[in-house]
mmCIF file of C-alpha atoms and ligand atoms in Angstrom:
data_model
loop_
_atom_site.group_PDB
_atom_site.id
_atom_site.type_symbol
_atom_site.label_atom_id
_atom_site.label_comp_id
_atom_site.label_asym_id
_atom_site.label_seq_id
_atom_site.Cartn_x
_atom_site.Cartn_y
_atom_site.Cartn_z
ATOM 1 C CA MET A 358 -8.936 14.334 -13.049
ATOM 2 C CA VAL A 359 -11.199 17.102 -11.807
ATOM 3 C CA PRO A 360 -14.464 15.848 -10.304
ATOM 4 C CA PRO A 361 -17.743 17.605 -11.234
ATOM 5 C CA VAL A 362 -18.366 20.960 -9.553
ATOM 6 C CA GLU A 363 -21.548 22.337 -7.986
ATOM 7 C CA THR A 364 -23.068 25.247 -9.955
ATOM 8 C CA PRO A 365 -26.372 27.126 -9.568
ATOM 9 C CA VAL A 366 -27.786 25.036 -12.462
ATOM 10 C CA GLY A 367 -26.564 21.617 -11.360
ATOM 11 C CA LYS A 368 -23.478 19.465 -10.988
ATOM 12 C CA LEU A 369 -21.166 20.162 -13.903
ATOM 13 C CA GLY A 370 -18.606 17.755 -15.391
ATOM 14 C CA LEU A 371 -15.600 19.647 -16.777
ATOM 15 C CA SER A 372 -14.073 18.540 -20.071
ATOM 16 C CA ILE A 373 -12.981 20.309 -23.243
ATOM 17 C CA CYS A 374 -12.991 19.844 -27.021
ATOM 18 C CA TYR A 375 -10.945 16.727 -27.875
ATOM 19 C CA ASP A 376 -12.091 15.067 -24.595
ATOM 20 C CA LEU A 377 -15.445 14.639 -26.348
ATOM 21 C CA ARG A 378 -13.949 11.736 -28.308
ATOM 22 C CA PHE A 379 -13.126 9.761 -25.138
ATOM 23 C CA PRO A 380 -16.327 8.435 -23.596
ATOM 24 C CA GLU A 381 -14.577 7.150 -20.463
ATOM 25 C CA LEU A 382 -14.155 10.680 -19.139
ATOM 26 C CA SER A 383 -17.863 11.407 -19.432
ATOM 27 C CA ILE A 384 -18.741 8.066 -17.850
ATOM 28 C CA TRP A 385 -16.454 8.934 -14.938
ATOM 29 C CA ASN A 386 -18.078 12.367 -14.598
ATOM 30 C CA ARG A 387 -21.540 10.820 -14.592
ATOM 31 C CA LYS A 388 -20.450 8.273 -11.975
ATOM 32 C CA LYS A 389 -19.160 11.178 -9.883
ATOM 33 C CA GLY A 390 -22.612 12.767 -9.985
ATOM 34 C CA ALA A 391 -22.549 15.063 -13.053
ATOM 35 C CA GLN A 392 -25.952 16.221 -14.319
ATOM 36 C CA ILE A 393 -24.432 18.450 -16.987
ATOM 37 C CA LEU A 394 -21.336 17.776 -19.107
ATOM 38 C CA SER A 395 -19.505 20.731 -20.579
ATOM 39 C CA PHE A 396 -17.249 20.751 -23.648
ATOM 40 C CA PRO A 397 -16.038 24.219 -24.570
ATOM 41 C CA SER A 398 -14.430 23.515 -27.936
ATOM 42 C CA ALA A 399 -12.815 24.685 -31.130
ATOM 43 C CA PHE A 400 -13.611 22.005 -33.728
ATOM 44 C CA THR A 401 -12.352 22.561 -37.242
ATOM 45 C CA VAL A 402 -14.921 22.867 -40.037
ATOM 46 C CA ASN A 403 -14.051 19.362 -41.313
ATOM 47 C CA THR A 404 -14.373 17.550 -37.986
ATOM 48 C CA GLY A 405 -17.256 19.786 -36.965
ATOM 49 C CA LEU A 406 -19.326 18.880 -40.028
ATOM 50 C CA ALA A 407 -18.649 15.189 -39.632
ATOM 51 C CA HIS A 408 -18.607 14.637 -35.847
ATOM 52 C CA TRP A 409 -19.604 17.588 -33.637
ATOM 53 C CA GLU A 410 -23.338 17.069 -33.208
ATOM 54 C CA THR A 411 -23.105 13.268 -33.285
ATOM 55 C CA LEU A 412 -20.517 13.189 -30.509
ATOM 56 C CA LEU A 413 -22.358 15.721 -28.324
ATOM 57 C CA ARG A 414 -25.654 13.895 -28.672
ATOM 58 C CA THR A 415 -24.012 10.554 -28.014
ATOM 59 C CA ARG A 416 -22.376 11.767 -24.766
ATOM 60 C CA ALA A 417 -25.764 13.204 -23.706
ATOM 61 C CA ILE A 418 -27.695 10.020 -24.485
ATOM 62 C CA GLU A 419 -25.283 7.492 -23.002
ATOM 63 C CA ASN A 420 -24.723 9.514 -19.822
ATOM 64 C CA GLN A 421 -28.222 10.956 -19.503
ATOM 65 C CA CYS A 422 -26.846 14.434 -18.888
ATOM 66 C CA TYR A 423 -27.359 17.830 -20.434
ATOM 67 C CA VAL A 424 -24.379 18.573 -22.666
ATOM 68 C CA VAL A 425 -23.406 22.220 -22.907
ATOM 69 C CA ALA A 426 -20.842 22.941 -25.598
ATOM 70 C CA ALA A 427 -19.663 26.459 -26.243
ATOM 71 C CA ALA A 428 -17.699 26.606 -29.486
ATOM 72 C CA GLN A 429 -15.320 29.014 -31.178
ATOM 73 C CA THR A 430 -16.516 30.049 -34.561
ATOM 74 C CA GLY A 431 -15.295 31.821 -37.670
ATOM 75 C CA LYS A 432 -11.989 32.522 -39.324
ATOM 76 C CA HIS A 433 -9.145 33.131 -36.863
ATOM 77 C CA ASN A 434 -6.325 33.472 -39.413
ATOM 78 C CA GLU A 435 -5.404 32.286 -42.919
ATOM 79 C CA LYS A 436 -4.923 28.696 -41.756
ATOM 80 C CA ARG A 437 -7.684 28.309 -39.229
ATOM 81 C CA VAL A 438 -11.480 28.352 -39.364
ATOM 82 C CA SER A 439 -13.569 26.970 -36.494
ATOM 83 C CA TYR A 440 -16.886 25.242 -36.989
ATOM 84 C CA GLY A 441 -18.921 26.970 -34.272
ATOM 85 C CA HIS A 442 -22.453 25.624 -33.781
ATOM 86 C CA ALA A 443 -22.296 25.928 -29.992
ATOM 87 C CA MET A 444 -25.132 23.821 -28.683
ATOM 88 C CA VAL A 445 -26.984 22.372 -25.746
ATOM 89 C CA VAL A 446 -28.289 18.814 -25.884
ATOM 90 C CA ASP A 447 -30.794 17.484 -23.369
ATOM 91 C CA PRO A 448 -30.434 14.111 -21.576
ATOM 92 C CA TRP A 449 -32.697 12.418 -24.150
ATOM 93 C CA GLY A 450 -30.371 13.530 -26.953
ATOM 94 C CA ALA A 451 -32.416 16.386 -28.418
ATOM 95 C CA VAL A 452 -30.593 19.541 -29.497
ATOM 96 C CA VAL A 453 -32.432 22.156 -27.425
ATOM 97 C CA ALA A 454 -30.344 25.212 -28.342
ATOM 98 C CA GLN A 455 -27.887 25.916 -31.097
ATOM 99 C CA CYS A 456 -25.875 28.895 -32.335
ATOM 100 C CA SER A 457 -25.345 29.668 -35.981
ATOM 101 C CA GLU A 458 -21.885 29.895 -37.499
ATOM 102 C CA ARG A 459 -21.883 33.625 -36.768
ATOM 103 C CA VAL A 460 -20.853 35.010 -33.397
ATOM 104 C CA ASP A 461 -24.052 34.209 -31.601
ATOM 105 C CA MET A 462 -25.671 33.296 -28.298
ATOM 106 C CA CYS A 463 -28.346 30.773 -27.488
ATOM 107 C CA PHE A 464 -30.264 29.933 -24.344
ATOM 108 C CA CYS A 465 -32.110 26.981 -22.886
ATOM 109 C CA GLU A 466 -33.671 25.815 -19.645
ATOM 110 C CA ILE A 467 -31.794 23.212 -17.658
ATOM 111 C CA ASP A 468 -34.406 21.003 -16.020
ATOM 112 C CA LEU A 469 -32.794 18.683 -13.466
ATOM 113 C CA GLY A 470 -36.180 17.005 -12.947
ATOM 114 C CA TYR A 471 -35.937 15.871 -16.569
ATOM 115 C CA VAL A 472 -32.472 14.433 -15.945
ATOM 116 C CA GLU A 473 -33.958 12.295 -13.159
ATOM 117 C CA GLU A 474 -36.950 11.334 -15.324
ATOM 118 C CA VAL A 475 -34.721 10.060 -18.153
ATOM 119 C CA ARG A 476 -32.510 8.147 -15.698
ATOM 120 C CA THR A 477 -35.535 6.494 -14.079
ATOM 121 C CA LEU A 478 -37.061 5.619 -17.440
ATOM 122 C CA GLN A 479 -33.874 3.930 -18.645
ATOM 123 C CA PRO A 480 -31.655 3.028 -15.675
ATOM 124 C CA VAL A 481 -28.658 2.156 -17.857
ATOM 125 C CA TYR A 482 -26.148 3.012 -15.140
ATOM 126 C CA SER A 483 -27.512 0.334 -12.831
ATOM 127 C CA HIS A 484 -27.542 -2.133 -15.758
ATOM 128 C CA ARG A 485 -23.805 -1.817 -16.465
ATOM 129 C CA ARG A 486 -22.040 -5.211 -16.348
ATOM 130 C CA SER A 487 -18.957 -4.230 -14.358
ATOM 131 C CA ASP A 488 -18.216 -7.951 -13.962
ATOM 132 C CA LEU A 489 -17.661 -8.082 -17.758
ATOM 133 C CA TYR A 490 -16.316 -4.629 -18.606
ATOM 134 C CA ASN A 491 -15.283 -1.590 -16.688
ATOM 135 C CA VAL A 492 -13.773 1.859 -16.966
ATOM 136 C CA ASN A 493 -10.490 2.172 -15.106
ATOM 137 C CA VAL A 494 -9.810 5.614 -13.797
ATOM 138 C CA ASN A 495 -6.501 6.056 -12.073
ATOM 139 C CA GLU A 496 -7.343 8.849 -9.755
ATOM 140 C CA VAL A 497 -4.629 10.207 -7.550
ATOM 141 C CA ASP A 498 -5.889 11.061 -4.108
ATOM 142 C CA LYS A 499 -3.998 14.004 -2.658
ATOM 143 C CA GLU A 500 -5.615 14.055 0.765
ATOM 144 C CA GLU A 501 -3.078 13.488 3.514
ATOM 145 C CA LEU A 502 -5.159 10.939 5.365
ATOM 146 C CA ASP A 503 -4.034 8.116 7.621
ATOM 147 C CA PHE A 504 -5.429 4.676 6.848
ATOM 148 C CA ASN A 505 -5.747 1.472 8.772
ATOM 149 C CA PHE A 506 -3.798 -1.636 7.860
ATOM 150 C CA ALA A 507 -6.207 -4.146 9.429
ATOM 151 C CA THR A 508 -6.321 -2.641 12.938
ATOM 152 C CA PHE A 509 -2.913 -0.865 12.752
ATOM 153 C CA PRO A 510 -3.115 2.857 12.049
ATOM 154 C CA ILE A 511 -0.744 3.784 9.203
ATOM 155 C CA ASP A 512 0.705 7.250 9.633
ATOM 156 C CA SER A 513 0.304 9.370 6.483
ATOM 157 C CA LYS A 514 4.049 10.152 6.666
ATOM 158 C CA THR A 515 4.768 6.519 5.778
ATOM 159 C CA ILE A 516 2.282 6.521 2.873
ATOM 160 C CA PHE A 517 3.838 7.514 -0.440
ATOM 161 C CA TYR A 518 0.978 7.131 -2.934
ATOM 162 C CA ARG A 519 -2.801 7.154 -2.880
ATOM 163 C CA SER A 520 -5.184 6.245 -5.681
ATOM 164 C CA ALA A 521 -8.978 6.199 -5.661
ATOM 165 C CA HIS A 522 -9.174 2.921 -3.748
ATOM 166 C CA SER A 523 -5.635 2.040 -2.672
ATOM 167 C CA PHE A 524 -2.660 3.353 -0.729
ATOM 168 C CA ALA A 525 1.014 2.431 -0.920
ATOM 169 C CA PHE A 526 3.196 2.522 2.184
ATOM 170 C CA VAL A 527 6.608 1.486 3.432
ATOM 171 C CA ASN A 528 7.142 -1.669 5.427
ATOM 172 C CA LEU A 529 7.696 -1.822 9.173
ATOM 173 C CA LYS A 530 9.964 -4.859 8.799
ATOM 174 C CA PRO A 531 11.222 -5.065 5.207
ATOM 175 C CA VAL A 532 12.663 -8.412 4.152
ATOM 176 C CA LEU A 533 14.957 -6.694 1.639
ATOM 177 C CA ASP A 534 15.991 -3.140 0.842
ATOM 178 C CA GLY A 535 12.974 -1.805 -1.085
ATOM 179 C CA HIS A 536 10.011 -3.794 0.235
ATOM 180 C CA VAL A 537 6.724 -1.898 0.160
ATOM 181 C CA LEU A 538 3.034 -2.697 0.459
ATOM 182 C CA ILE A 539 -0.112 -1.632 -1.405
ATOM 183 C CA SER A 540 -3.518 -2.113 0.227
ATOM 184 C CA PRO A 541 -7.090 -1.249 -0.587
ATOM 185 C CA LYS A 542 -8.373 1.622 1.555
ATOM 186 C CA ARG A 543 -11.299 -0.555 2.549
ATOM 187 C CA VAL A 544 -10.266 -3.069 5.177
ATOM 188 C CA VAL A 545 -11.094 -6.490 3.703
ATOM 189 C CA GLU A 546 -9.368 -9.794 4.306
ATOM 190 C CA LYS A 547 -9.146 -11.446 0.928
ATOM 191 C CA LEU A 548 -8.606 -10.479 -2.689
ATOM 192 C CA THR A 549 -11.937 -12.060 -3.517
ATOM 193 C CA ASP A 550 -13.666 -9.574 -1.167
ATOM 194 C CA LEU A 551 -12.676 -6.665 -3.434
ATOM 195 C CA THR A 552 -14.975 -5.129 -6.014
ATOM 196 C CA ASP A 553 -13.795 -5.197 -9.641
ATOM 197 C CA GLU A 554 -12.998 -1.499 -9.444
ATOM 198 C CA GLU A 555 -10.923 -1.957 -6.280
ATOM 199 C CA THR A 556 -9.123 -4.933 -7.835
ATOM 200 C CA SER A 557 -8.060 -3.078 -10.964
ATOM 201 C CA ASP A 558 -7.107 0.007 -8.966
ATOM 202 C CA LEU A 559 -4.996 -2.102 -6.575
ATOM 203 C CA PHE A 560 -2.991 -3.820 -9.323
ATOM 204 C CA ILE A 561 -2.619 -0.733 -11.500
ATOM 205 C CA THR A 562 -1.260 1.040 -8.419
ATOM 206 C CA ALA A 563 1.053 -1.920 -7.709
ATOM 207 C CA LYS A 564 2.477 -1.661 -11.249
ATOM 208 C CA LYS A 565 3.058 2.095 -10.903
ATOM 209 C CA VAL A 566 4.811 1.479 -7.586
ATOM 210 C CA GLN A 567 6.920 -1.291 -9.142
ATOM 211 C CA VAL A 568 8.119 1.015 -11.929
ATOM 212 C CA MET A 569 9.076 3.675 -9.366
ATOM 213 C CA LEU A 570 10.750 1.203 -7.000
ATOM 214 C CA GLU A 571 12.892 -0.418 -9.715
ATOM 215 C CA LYS A 572 14.090 3.041 -10.758
ATOM 216 C CA VAL A 573 14.862 4.266 -7.240
ATOM 217 C CA GLN A 574 16.457 0.989 -6.138
ATOM 218 C CA ASN A 575 18.289 0.672 -9.450
ATOM 219 C CA VAL A 576 17.155 -2.921 -10.118
ATOM 220 C CA HIS A 577 15.596 -4.660 -13.107
ATOM 221 C CA SER A 578 13.419 -7.221 -11.325
ATOM 222 C CA SER A 579 10.748 -7.336 -8.647
ATOM 223 C CA THR A 580 8.705 -9.812 -6.733
ATOM 224 C CA VAL A 581 5.049 -8.850 -6.661
ATOM 225 C CA CYS A 582 2.887 -11.102 -4.530
ATOM 226 C CA VAL A 583 -0.087 -11.503 -2.257
ATOM 227 C CA GLN A 584 -0.296 -13.955 0.625
ATOM 228 C CA ASP A 585 -4.047 -14.415 0.622
ATOM 229 C CA GLY A 586 -5.439 -16.135 3.701
ATOM 230 C CA GLU A 587 -3.759 -17.184 6.939
ATOM 231 C CA ASP A 588 -2.582 -20.593 5.674
ATOM 232 C CA SER A 589 -0.499 -18.830 3.014
ATOM 233 C CA GLY A 590 1.841 -17.178 5.531
ATOM 234 C CA ARG A 591 -0.145 -13.991 5.773
ATOM 235 C CA THR A 592 -0.113 -12.297 9.181
ATOM 236 C CA VAL A 593 -2.065 -9.088 8.653
ATOM 237 C CA PRO A 594 -5.717 -9.784 7.744
ATOM 238 C CA HIS A 595 -6.069 -6.918 5.271
ATOM 239 C CA VAL A 596 -5.360 -7.458 1.562
ATOM 240 C CA HIS A 597 -1.860 -6.242 0.660
ATOM 241 C CA VAL A 598 0.362 -6.598 -2.372
ATOM 242 C CA HIS A 599 4.059 -6.947 -1.510
ATOM 243 C CA VAL A 600 6.397 -5.293 -4.028
ATOM 244 C CA LEU A 601 10.074 -6.068 -3.484
ATOM 245 C CA ALA A 602 13.078 -4.863 -5.448
ATOM 246 C CA ARG A 603 15.152 -7.952 -6.367
ATOM 247 C CA ARG A 604 18.891 -8.417 -6.838
ATOM 248 C CA PRO A 605 20.917 -11.498 -7.802
ATOM 249 C CA SER A 606 22.679 -11.292 -4.410
ATOM 250 C CA ASP A 607 19.454 -11.620 -2.366
ATOM 251 C CA PHE A 608 19.761 -14.236 0.413
ATOM 252 C CA GLY A 609 23.324 -15.056 -0.560
ATOM 253 C CA GLY A 610 22.269 -15.825 -4.111
ATOM 254 C CA ASN A 611 19.407 -18.153 -3.084
ATOM 255 C CA THR A 612 16.807 -15.813 -4.505
ATOM 256 C CA ASP A 613 13.905 -18.247 -3.963
ATOM 257 C CA ASP A 614 14.483 -18.063 -0.198
ATOM 258 C CA LEU A 615 12.376 -14.928 -0.371
ATOM 259 C CA TYR A 616 9.184 -16.942 -0.015
ATOM 260 C CA LYS A 617 10.250 -18.568 3.257
ATOM 261 C CA ASN A 618 11.418 -15.217 4.578
ATOM 262 C CA LEU A 619 8.236 -13.502 3.523
ATOM 263 C CA ALA A 620 6.112 -16.080 5.289
ATOM 264 C CA ASP A 621 7.827 -15.719 8.654
ATOM 265 C CA HIS A 622 9.768 -12.438 8.757
ATOM 266 C CA ASP A 623 7.148 -10.634 10.786
ATOM 267 C CA LYS A 624 6.251 -13.556 13.060
ATOM 268 C CA ASN A 625 9.520 -13.546 14.992
ATOM 269 C CA ASP A 626 12.139 -11.040 16.054
ATOM 270 C CA LYS A 627 14.545 -11.835 13.193
ATOM 271 C CA ILE A 628 13.915 -8.367 11.800
ATOM 272 C CA LYS A 629 13.572 -5.366 14.115
ATOM 273 C CA PRO A 630 10.715 -2.930 13.459
ATOM 274 C CA ARG A 631 12.029 0.302 11.995
ATOM 275 C CA THR A 632 11.558 3.675 13.641
ATOM 276 C CA PRO A 633 8.794 6.010 12.383
ATOM 277 C CA GLU A 634 11.548 8.440 11.283
ATOM 278 C CA GLU A 635 13.301 5.806 9.133
ATOM 279 C CA MET A 636 9.991 4.838 7.544
ATOM 280 C CA ALA A 637 8.979 8.474 6.915
ATOM 281 C CA ALA A 638 12.347 9.198 5.246
ATOM 282 C CA GLU A 639 11.960 6.220 2.887
ATOM 283 C CA ALA A 640 8.349 7.207 2.093
ATOM 284 C CA LYS A 641 9.427 10.794 1.311
ATOM 285 C CA LYS A 642 11.941 9.510 -1.236
ATOM 286 C CA TYR A 643 9.308 7.326 -2.929
ATOM 287 C CA ARG A 644 6.635 10.044 -2.793
ATOM 288 C CA GLU A 645 8.900 12.388 -4.716
ATOM 289 C CA ALA A 646 9.848 9.659 -7.215
ATOM 290 C CA MET A 647 6.163 8.810 -7.841
ATOM 291 C CA ARG A 648 5.626 12.411 -9.009
ATOM 292 C CA LEU A 649 8.324 12.183 -11.710
HETATM 293 P P1 AMP B 992 1.993 -10.766 5.398
HETATM 294 O O1 AMP B 992 2.885 -11.724 6.105
HETATM 295 O O2 AMP B 992 1.814 -11.078 3.951
HETATM 296 O O3 AMP B 992 0.687 -10.583 6.147
HETATM 297 O O4 AMP B 992 2.733 -9.382 5.429
HETATM 298 C C1 AMP B 992 2.475 -8.361 6.335
HETATM 299 C C2 AMP B 992 3.497 -7.299 6.075
HETATM 300 O O5 AMP B 992 3.113 -6.125 6.743
HETATM 301 C C3 AMP B 992 4.882 -7.647 6.597
HETATM 302 O O6 AMP B 992 5.831 -7.435 5.570
HETATM 303 C C4 AMP B 992 5.067 -6.702 7.773
HETATM 304 O O7 AMP B 992 6.429 -6.349 7.945
HETATM 305 C C5 AMP B 992 4.216 -5.539 7.383
HETATM 306 N N1 AMP B 992 3.659 -4.769 8.495
HETATM 307 C C6 AMP B 992 3.029 -5.205 9.582
HETATM 308 N N2 AMP B 992 2.591 -4.173 10.328
HETATM 309 C C7 AMP B 992 2.936 -3.057 9.669
HETATM 310 C C8 AMP B 992 2.773 -1.654 9.922
HETATM 311 N N3 AMP B 992 2.150 -1.211 11.016
HETATM 312 N N4 AMP B 992 3.278 -0.777 9.029
HETATM 313 C C9 AMP B 992 3.906 -1.209 7.907
HETATM 314 N N5 AMP B 992 4.084 -2.515 7.626
HETATM 315 C C10 AMP B 992 3.612 -3.426 8.483
#
C-alpha cells in the first residue's frame, strides 16, 4: 500500500486501472489525505463503454476528490483495442475534461478550494458509521521503531512484525517454545479501550502471526488469548494477545495447565528472563518467515 504523495497540484492517491473497481483502496487514499485520485488505465472497449465513466465519477463523488484518469487508446494489435476517453472528474462528479478516442490531450484546473467546499457541504467522511461497518487495511509498517509495552521499552530487534496499529514481539519469559505477543501501538489497558480499527488490525495481525508460528514451530494448533484486566491474571497493563504454539506433550500431556501457567509464569521466578540476544535471534527467524 503506497500512501498518497505530495505533488505541486495536491495530494495524489496512486492507483491504476483495475483498482478502480475496488472502492476500499480509494477510501483508504482519501483517509490518508488524498485530494486527487489517479487511475492510469487501459480499459477494453467493452468494459470502457459499460463502466469507465460510471466508475470514475463514482470514486470522485464518494471520496470527494478529483479523479484523474489517463487512458490508453486505439488498436494495439489484432486482439487488443483500448477504450481511451482519458478524463478528469471533479469532486462533485462532473466530467471536467475528456479526451476523444484518438490520441489526444485534455486539460483542466485543479481547484483544491473546491475540494474543501464539497467536503464541507457534505461531510460524508465524518458521518461514516465505523461502529457498524469499516474498511480493513492491513498496512505493513516497515519503520524500525521501538515501542513501549506498558512502561517497558521493547527493542525493535525483538519485534518481528508491524501493522498500521499493532506490533508483534517475542516473549521475555515464554511459557512454551513459540510464545509471542501482539499489542496495539497505542498503550491502552483494555480491549474495550481500542477503536474499531485498532481492534480489527490487532486480531488480523494475530491471525497472520498464528499462521507463521504454526509453520515455523511445525504444529497444527495454537492458543490465542487475552488476559484482560488484572483479575484475569494479567500482569502488564497494556492490551496484548498471547499466541502460543501447542503440542500434545505440553505440560506432560495436561494441555489445559497452560491457563494456570499463563496466569502466574511472569509473577515468580519459575521462568528466567531470556537474554536480549536470544530474543533477537528468535525475532529474526519470525521476521523472515512473516515475509514468505
Ligand atoms: P500477562 O500475564 O497476560 O500480562 O502477560 C504478560 C506477558 O508479557 C508475559 O508472557 C511476560 O512474559 C511478557 N513480558 C513481560 N515483559 C516483557 C518484555 N519486556 N518483553 C517481552 N515480553 C514481556
